[in-house]
Amino acid sequence: MDMFDDFGPERIVEVYHPKLGMRGVLVIDNTALGPGKGGIRFTPTVDKTEVFRLARTMTWKNAMAGLPFGGAKSGIMGDPKKLTPKQKDEWVAAFSKLLKGVVPKYYVAGPDISMAEHDMAVFAKANGSNQACTGKPKKLGGLPHELGSTGFGVFHSALVALKHMGKDPKKVTFAVEGYGNVGEFVCKFMTDVGAKLVAVSDSKGTCFLQSGIKNDVLYKTKKEKGTVTAYPACKVLPSKELIYQEVDVLFTAAIPDLVKMEDVPKIKAKLIVEGSNIPMKEDVEAELAKKGVLIVPDFVANAGGVISSYVEYIGGNEKTMFEMVEERITKNTEQVLAKAKAENLLPRDAALAIAKERVRNKCKTCR
Ligand code: NAD
């Protein structure tokens, strides 16, 4: 894969710690808007190409969110499950120390797969600066993901899209794929405004209930029984069946490539809001658009998490975070949908054009 174009990557840093056997890679894609921001992924399969692709996505996501951050991502190559907690701390600290030359000036880290708030505390301590990463514990000035910033943003994106379609949120039905950090808050905020939740899934299956799923009962059921399928009186279907249900809005909030080309004829939702990353390929989105389905793309709808990271980075509190997520996600979704309509573009293409222009305006070498 040829990684290089006018936008980047500006730096690829590969590190190795011979004593621990730790290998890692950092790709700083583009810093025209600010230091590169993106999480650290700790998996046995992560490689330079994967990190580059994720870094490029972060360039567009941060630009689209209107943040003074460029795009970057990093990876530690190894299986964290095979390490003791102490060994994992040593690997994360070693990775942080080896990146000292570029962190936090050119790269600000954050959590990604197998990296949580404890790891961020280790990373920041080893670097010697609290600004080395976001997603830190509260006692270090962090704004944990458990506050629900991403789900809150996805909800506001949906409100804009519904308004765009002339629909009243109180009168719509919706389904949520994945009752995790993102999905849980989508269910909460959507039901709070009066929308009717009729289907929700997790890895164990889908809970379908035409008469409506109550959010407080759902939360309690998941907490106590470990799965949404234990919700009283709901019809239990396989996880995948969620996407075929007769609803006005479908929220994706779990796995990549959820919707395949062969699913297109069976999709009945009129609006899909992508809370998860890459829930379908671009050609599938285009096919759904031909059917009249409006899709709010992932890097527009789910930027609440990175907006929260920015608020943490500048030392802001929870209140500022929620205000900024609402304001940015609302404005950006409106802008993307208006451009898509005016220029007859797919929302994803309209969003990409806006993000690219924002980077180009600050980048002398990007054409
Ligand atoms: P999570 O681990 O908290 O929750 C994932 C949920 O999906 C769990 O309930 C799990 O049971 C369920 N699930 C797993 N496989 C499933 C399947 N086949 N069908 C239905 N449900 C299934 O994860 P999360 O943080 O909520 O992230 C969800 C998605 O949103 C991911 O794509 C992630 O990259 C994206 N995202 C998350 C954030 C964030 O701040 N958490 C930000 C941006 C994007």
PDB file of N, CA, C and O in Angstrom, residues 175-177 199 201 206 237-247 250-252 255 257-260 262-264 266-269 272 279-280 288:
ATOM      1  N   ALA A 175     -33.899   1.437  16.426  1.00  0.00           N
ATOM      2  CA  ALA A 175     -33.212   0.206  16.837  1.00  0.00           C
ATOM      3  C   ALA A 175     -31.747   0.548  17.056  1.00  0.00           C
ATOM      4  O   ALA A 175     -31.186   1.402  16.355  1.00  0.00           O
ATOM      5  N   VAL A 176     -31.126  -0.127  18.020  1.00  0.00           N
ATOM      6  CA  VAL A 176     -29.711   0.143  18.333  1.00  0.00           C
ATOM      7  C   VAL A 176     -28.909  -1.154  18.294  1.00  0.00           C
ATOM      8  O   VAL A 176     -29.187  -2.080  19.065  1.00  0.00           O
ATOM      9  N   GLU A 177     -27.919  -1.193  17.406  1.00  0.00           N
ATOM     10  CA  GLU A 177     -27.027  -2.362  17.328  1.00  0.00           C
ATOM     11  C   GLU A 177     -25.897  -2.173  18.334  1.00  0.00           C
ATOM     12  O   GLU A 177     -25.054  -1.289  18.162  1.00  0.00           O
ATOM     13  N   ALA A 199     -35.998  -2.267  19.172  1.00  0.00           N
ATOM     14  CA  ALA A 199     -35.035  -3.371  19.066  1.00  0.00           C
ATOM     15  C   ALA A 199     -33.663  -2.918  19.521  1.00  0.00           C
ATOM     16  O   ALA A 199     -33.233  -1.802  19.223  1.00  0.00           O
ATOM     17  N   SER A 201     -29.579  -4.752  20.452  1.00  0.00           N
ATOM     18  CA  SER A 201     -28.826  -6.012  20.413  1.00  0.00           C
ATOM     19  C   SER A 201     -27.540  -5.916  21.219  1.00  0.00           C
ATOM     20  O   SER A 201     -27.058  -4.827  21.551  1.00  0.00           O
ATOM     21  N   THR A 206     -30.643 -10.210  19.709  1.00  0.00           N
ATOM     22  CA  THR A 206     -31.461  -8.999  19.615  1.00  0.00           C
ATOM     23  C   THR A 206     -32.703  -9.153  20.475  1.00  0.00           C
ATOM     24  O   THR A 206     -33.324 -10.219  20.471  1.00  0.00           O
ATOM     25  N   LEU A 237     -34.050 -12.563  18.928  1.00  0.00           N
ATOM     26  CA  LEU A 237     -33.634 -12.887  17.554  1.00  0.00           C
ATOM     27  C   LEU A 237     -32.103 -12.911  17.516  1.00  0.00           C
ATOM     28  O   LEU A 237     -31.456 -12.364  18.407  1.00  0.00           O
ATOM     29  N   PRO A 238     -31.510 -13.494  16.453  1.00  0.00           N
ATOM     30  CA  PRO A 238     -30.047 -13.402  16.337  1.00  0.00           C
ATOM     31  C   PRO A 238     -29.614 -11.923  16.249  1.00  0.00           C
ATOM     32  O   PRO A 238     -30.382 -11.084  15.769  1.00  0.00           O
ATOM     33  N   SER A 239     -28.370 -11.627  16.688  1.00  0.00           N
ATOM     34  CA  SER A 239     -27.889 -10.230  16.700  1.00  0.00           C
ATOM     35  C   SER A 239     -28.103  -9.533  15.359  1.00  0.00           C
ATOM     36  O   SER A 239     -28.590  -8.413  15.289  1.00  0.00           O
ATOM     37  N   LYS A 240     -27.740 -10.228  14.300  1.00  0.00           N
ATOM     38  CA  LYS A 240     -27.762  -9.611  12.968  1.00  0.00           C
ATOM     39  C   LYS A 240     -29.156  -9.179  12.516  1.00  0.00           C
ATOM     40  O   LYS A 240     -29.319  -8.219  11.754  1.00  0.00           O
ATOM     41  N   GLU A 241     -30.202  -9.891  13.011  1.00  0.00           N
ATOM     42  CA  GLU A 241     -31.586  -9.615  12.596  1.00  0.00           C
ATOM     43  C   GLU A 241     -32.032  -8.196  12.953  1.00  0.00           C
ATOM     44  O   GLU A 241     -32.995  -7.697  12.387  1.00  0.00           O
ATOM     45  N   LEU A 242     -31.305  -7.582  13.883  1.00  0.00           N
ATOM     46  CA  LEU A 242     -31.691  -6.229  14.310  1.00  0.00           C
ATOM     47  C   LEU A 242     -31.804  -5.270  13.124  1.00  0.00           C
ATOM     48  O   LEU A 242     -32.719  -4.462  13.048  1.00  0.00           O
ATOM     49  N   ILE A 243     -30.889  -5.418  12.181  1.00  0.00           N
ATOM     50  CA  ILE A 243     -30.828  -4.420  11.095  1.00  0.00           C
ATOM     51  C   ILE A 243     -31.996  -4.532  10.107  1.00  0.00           C
ATOM     52  O   ILE A 243     -32.211  -3.628   9.318  1.00  0.00           O
ATOM     53  N   TYR A 244     -32.730  -5.646  10.157  1.00  0.00           N
ATOM     54  CA  TYR A 244     -33.837  -5.827   9.209  1.00  0.00           C
ATOM     55  C   TYR A 244     -35.182  -5.364   9.766  1.00  0.00           C
ATOM     56  O   TYR A 244     -36.196  -5.468   9.096  1.00  0.00           O
ATOM     57  N   GLN A 245     -35.182  -4.893  11.013  1.00  0.00           N
ATOM     58  CA  GLN A 245     -36.468  -4.567  11.643  1.00  0.00           C
ATOM     59  C   GLN A 245     -37.079  -3.290  11.052  1.00  0.00           C
ATOM     60  O   GLN A 245     -36.389  -2.423  10.557  1.00  0.00           O
ATOM     61  N   GLU A 246     -38.423  -3.248  11.134  1.00  0.00           N
ATOM     62  CA  GLU A 246     -39.198  -2.114  10.617  1.00  0.00           C
ATOM     63  C   GLU A 246     -39.087  -0.955  11.616  1.00  0.00           C
ATOM     64  O   GLU A 246     -39.828  -0.906  12.611  1.00  0.00           O
ATOM     65  N   VAL A 247     -38.128  -0.071  11.393  1.00  0.00           N
ATOM     66  CA  VAL A 247     -37.963   1.093  12.280  1.00  0.00           C
ATOM     67  C   VAL A 247     -37.671   2.327  11.431  1.00  0.00           C
ATOM     68  O   VAL A 247     -37.279   2.213  10.271  1.00  0.00           O
ATOM     69  N   LEU A 250     -32.086   3.507  12.408  1.00  0.00           N
ATOM     70  CA  LEU A 250     -31.197   2.427  12.844  1.00  0.00           C
ATOM     71  C   LEU A 250     -29.871   3.057  13.283  1.00  0.00           C
ATOM     72  O   LEU A 250     -29.261   3.813  12.522  1.00  0.00           O
ATOM     73  N   PHE A 251     -29.470   2.757  14.516  1.00  0.00           N
ATOM     74  CA  PHE A 251     -28.177   3.231  15.014  1.00  0.00           C
ATOM     75  C   PHE A 251     -27.223   2.043  15.020  1.00  0.00           C
ATOM     76  O   PHE A 251     -27.561   0.984  15.550  1.00  0.00           O
ATOM     77  N   THR A 252     -26.028   2.218  14.470  1.00  0.00           N
ATOM     78  CA  THR A 252     -25.022   1.162  14.585  1.00  0.00           C
ATOM     79  C   THR A 252     -24.103   1.562  15.737  1.00  0.00           C
ATOM     80  O   THR A 252     -23.711   2.724  15.851  1.00  0.00           O
ATOM     81  N   ILE A 255     -20.140  -3.526  15.723  1.00  0.00           N
ATOM     82  CA  ILE A 255     -19.071  -4.137  14.901  1.00  0.00           C
ATOM     83  C   ILE A 255     -18.844  -3.459  13.534  1.00  0.00           C
ATOM     84  O   ILE A 255     -19.756  -2.853  12.983  1.00  0.00           O
ATOM     85  N   ASP A 257     -18.334  -3.496   9.403  1.00  0.00           N
ATOM     86  CA  ASP A 257     -18.927  -4.272   8.299  1.00  0.00           C
ATOM     87  C   ASP A 257     -20.190  -5.023   8.691  1.00  0.00           C
ATOM     88  O   ASP A 257     -20.416  -6.162   8.271  1.00  0.00           O
ATOM     89  N   LEU A 258     -21.008  -4.372   9.458  1.00  0.00           N
ATOM     90  CA  LEU A 258     -22.276  -4.964   9.901  1.00  0.00           C
ATOM     91  C   LEU A 258     -23.247  -5.154   8.731  1.00  0.00           C
ATOM     92  O   LEU A 258     -23.861  -6.208   8.584  1.00  0.00           O
ATOM     93  N   VAL A 259     -23.366  -4.109   7.916  1.00  0.00           N
ATOM     94  CA  VAL A 259     -24.315  -4.158   6.802  1.00  0.00           C
ATOM     95  C   VAL A 259     -23.561  -4.510   5.525  1.00  0.00           C
ATOM     96  O   VAL A 259     -22.631  -3.811   5.129  1.00  0.00           O
ATOM     97  N   LYS A 260     -23.976  -5.623   4.906  1.00  0.00           N
ATOM     98  CA  LYS A 260     -23.322  -6.089   3.673  1.00  0.00           C
ATOM     99  C   LYS A 260     -24.223  -5.758   2.483  1.00  0.00           C
ATOM    100  O   LYS A 260     -25.402  -5.460   2.653  1.00  0.00           O
ATOM    101  N   GLU A 262     -25.635  -7.659   0.388  1.00  0.00           N
ATOM    102  CA  GLU A 262     -26.837  -8.512   0.286  1.00  0.00           C
ATOM    103  C   GLU A 262     -27.931  -8.125   1.291  1.00  0.00           C
ATOM    104  O   GLU A 262     -29.068  -8.566   1.175  1.00  0.00           O
ATOM    105  N   ASP A 263     -27.571  -7.297   2.279  1.00  0.00           N
ATOM    106  CA  ASP A 263     -28.570  -6.867   3.264  1.00  0.00           C
ATOM    107  C   ASP A 263     -29.418  -5.702   2.751  1.00  0.00           C
ATOM    108  O   ASP A 263     -30.505  -5.446   3.286  1.00  0.00           O
ATOM    109  N   VAL A 264     -28.896  -4.982   1.762  1.00  0.00           N
ATOM    110  CA  VAL A 264     -29.533  -3.734   1.326  1.00  0.00           C
ATOM    111  C   VAL A 264     -31.034  -3.886   1.048  1.00  0.00           C
ATOM    112  O   VAL A 264     -31.837  -3.101   1.559  1.00  0.00           O
ATOM    113  N   LYS A 266     -33.132  -5.732   2.318  1.00  0.00           N
ATOM    114  CA  LYS A 266     -33.911  -6.054   3.530  1.00  0.00           C
ATOM    115  C   LYS A 266     -33.933  -4.936   4.583  1.00  0.00           C
ATOM    116  O   LYS A 266     -34.588  -5.048   5.599  1.00  0.00           O
ATOM    117  N   ILE A 267     -33.198  -3.870   4.311  1.00  0.00           N
ATOM    118  CA  ILE A 267     -33.152  -2.756   5.281  1.00  0.00           C
ATOM    119  C   ILE A 267     -34.411  -1.893   5.122  1.00  0.00           C
ATOM    120  O   ILE A 267     -34.719  -1.441   4.019  1.00  0.00           O
ATOM    121  N   LYS A 268     -35.108  -1.663   6.246  1.00  0.00           N
ATOM    122  CA  LYS A 268     -36.357  -0.883   6.172  1.00  0.00           C
ATOM    123  C   LYS A 268     -36.217   0.504   6.794  1.00  0.00           C
ATOM    124  O   LYS A 268     -37.071   1.355   6.598  1.00  0.00           O
ATOM    125  N   ALA A 269     -35.138   0.740   7.552  1.00  0.00           N
ATOM    126  CA  ALA A 269     -34.955   2.051   8.193  1.00  0.00           C
ATOM    127  C   ALA A 269     -34.783   3.132   7.125  1.00  0.00           C
ATOM    128  O   ALA A 269     -34.238   2.874   6.056  1.00  0.00           O
ATOM    129  N   ILE A 272     -30.022   5.975   8.865  1.00  0.00           N
ATOM    130  CA  ILE A 272     -29.019   5.205   9.609  1.00  0.00           C
ATOM    131  C   ILE A 272     -27.997   6.190  10.158  1.00  0.00           C
ATOM    132  O   ILE A 272     -27.425   6.999   9.411  1.00  0.00           O
ATOM    133  N   PRO A 279     -19.286   0.745   9.856  1.00  0.00           N
ATOM    134  CA  PRO A 279     -20.298  -0.320   9.933  1.00  0.00           C
ATOM    135  C   PRO A 279     -20.665  -0.894   8.565  1.00  0.00           C
ATOM    136  O   PRO A 279     -21.352  -1.926   8.489  1.00  0.00           O
ATOM    137  N   MET A 280     -20.221  -0.207   7.506  1.00  0.00           N
ATOM    138  CA  MET A 280     -20.444  -0.747   6.153  1.00  0.00           C
ATOM    139  C   MET A 280     -19.455  -0.086   5.197  1.00  0.00           C
ATOM    140  O   MET A 280     -18.911   0.979   5.497  1.00  0.00           O
ATOM    141  N   LEU A 288     -27.605   1.973  -0.476  1.00  0.00           N
ATOM    142  CA  LEU A 288     -28.698   2.341   0.435  1.00  0.00           C
ATOM    143  C   LEU A 288     -29.232   3.737   0.085  1.00  0.00           C
ATOM    144  O   LEU A 288     -30.435   3.981   0.152  1.00  0.00           O
TER     145      LEU A 288
END
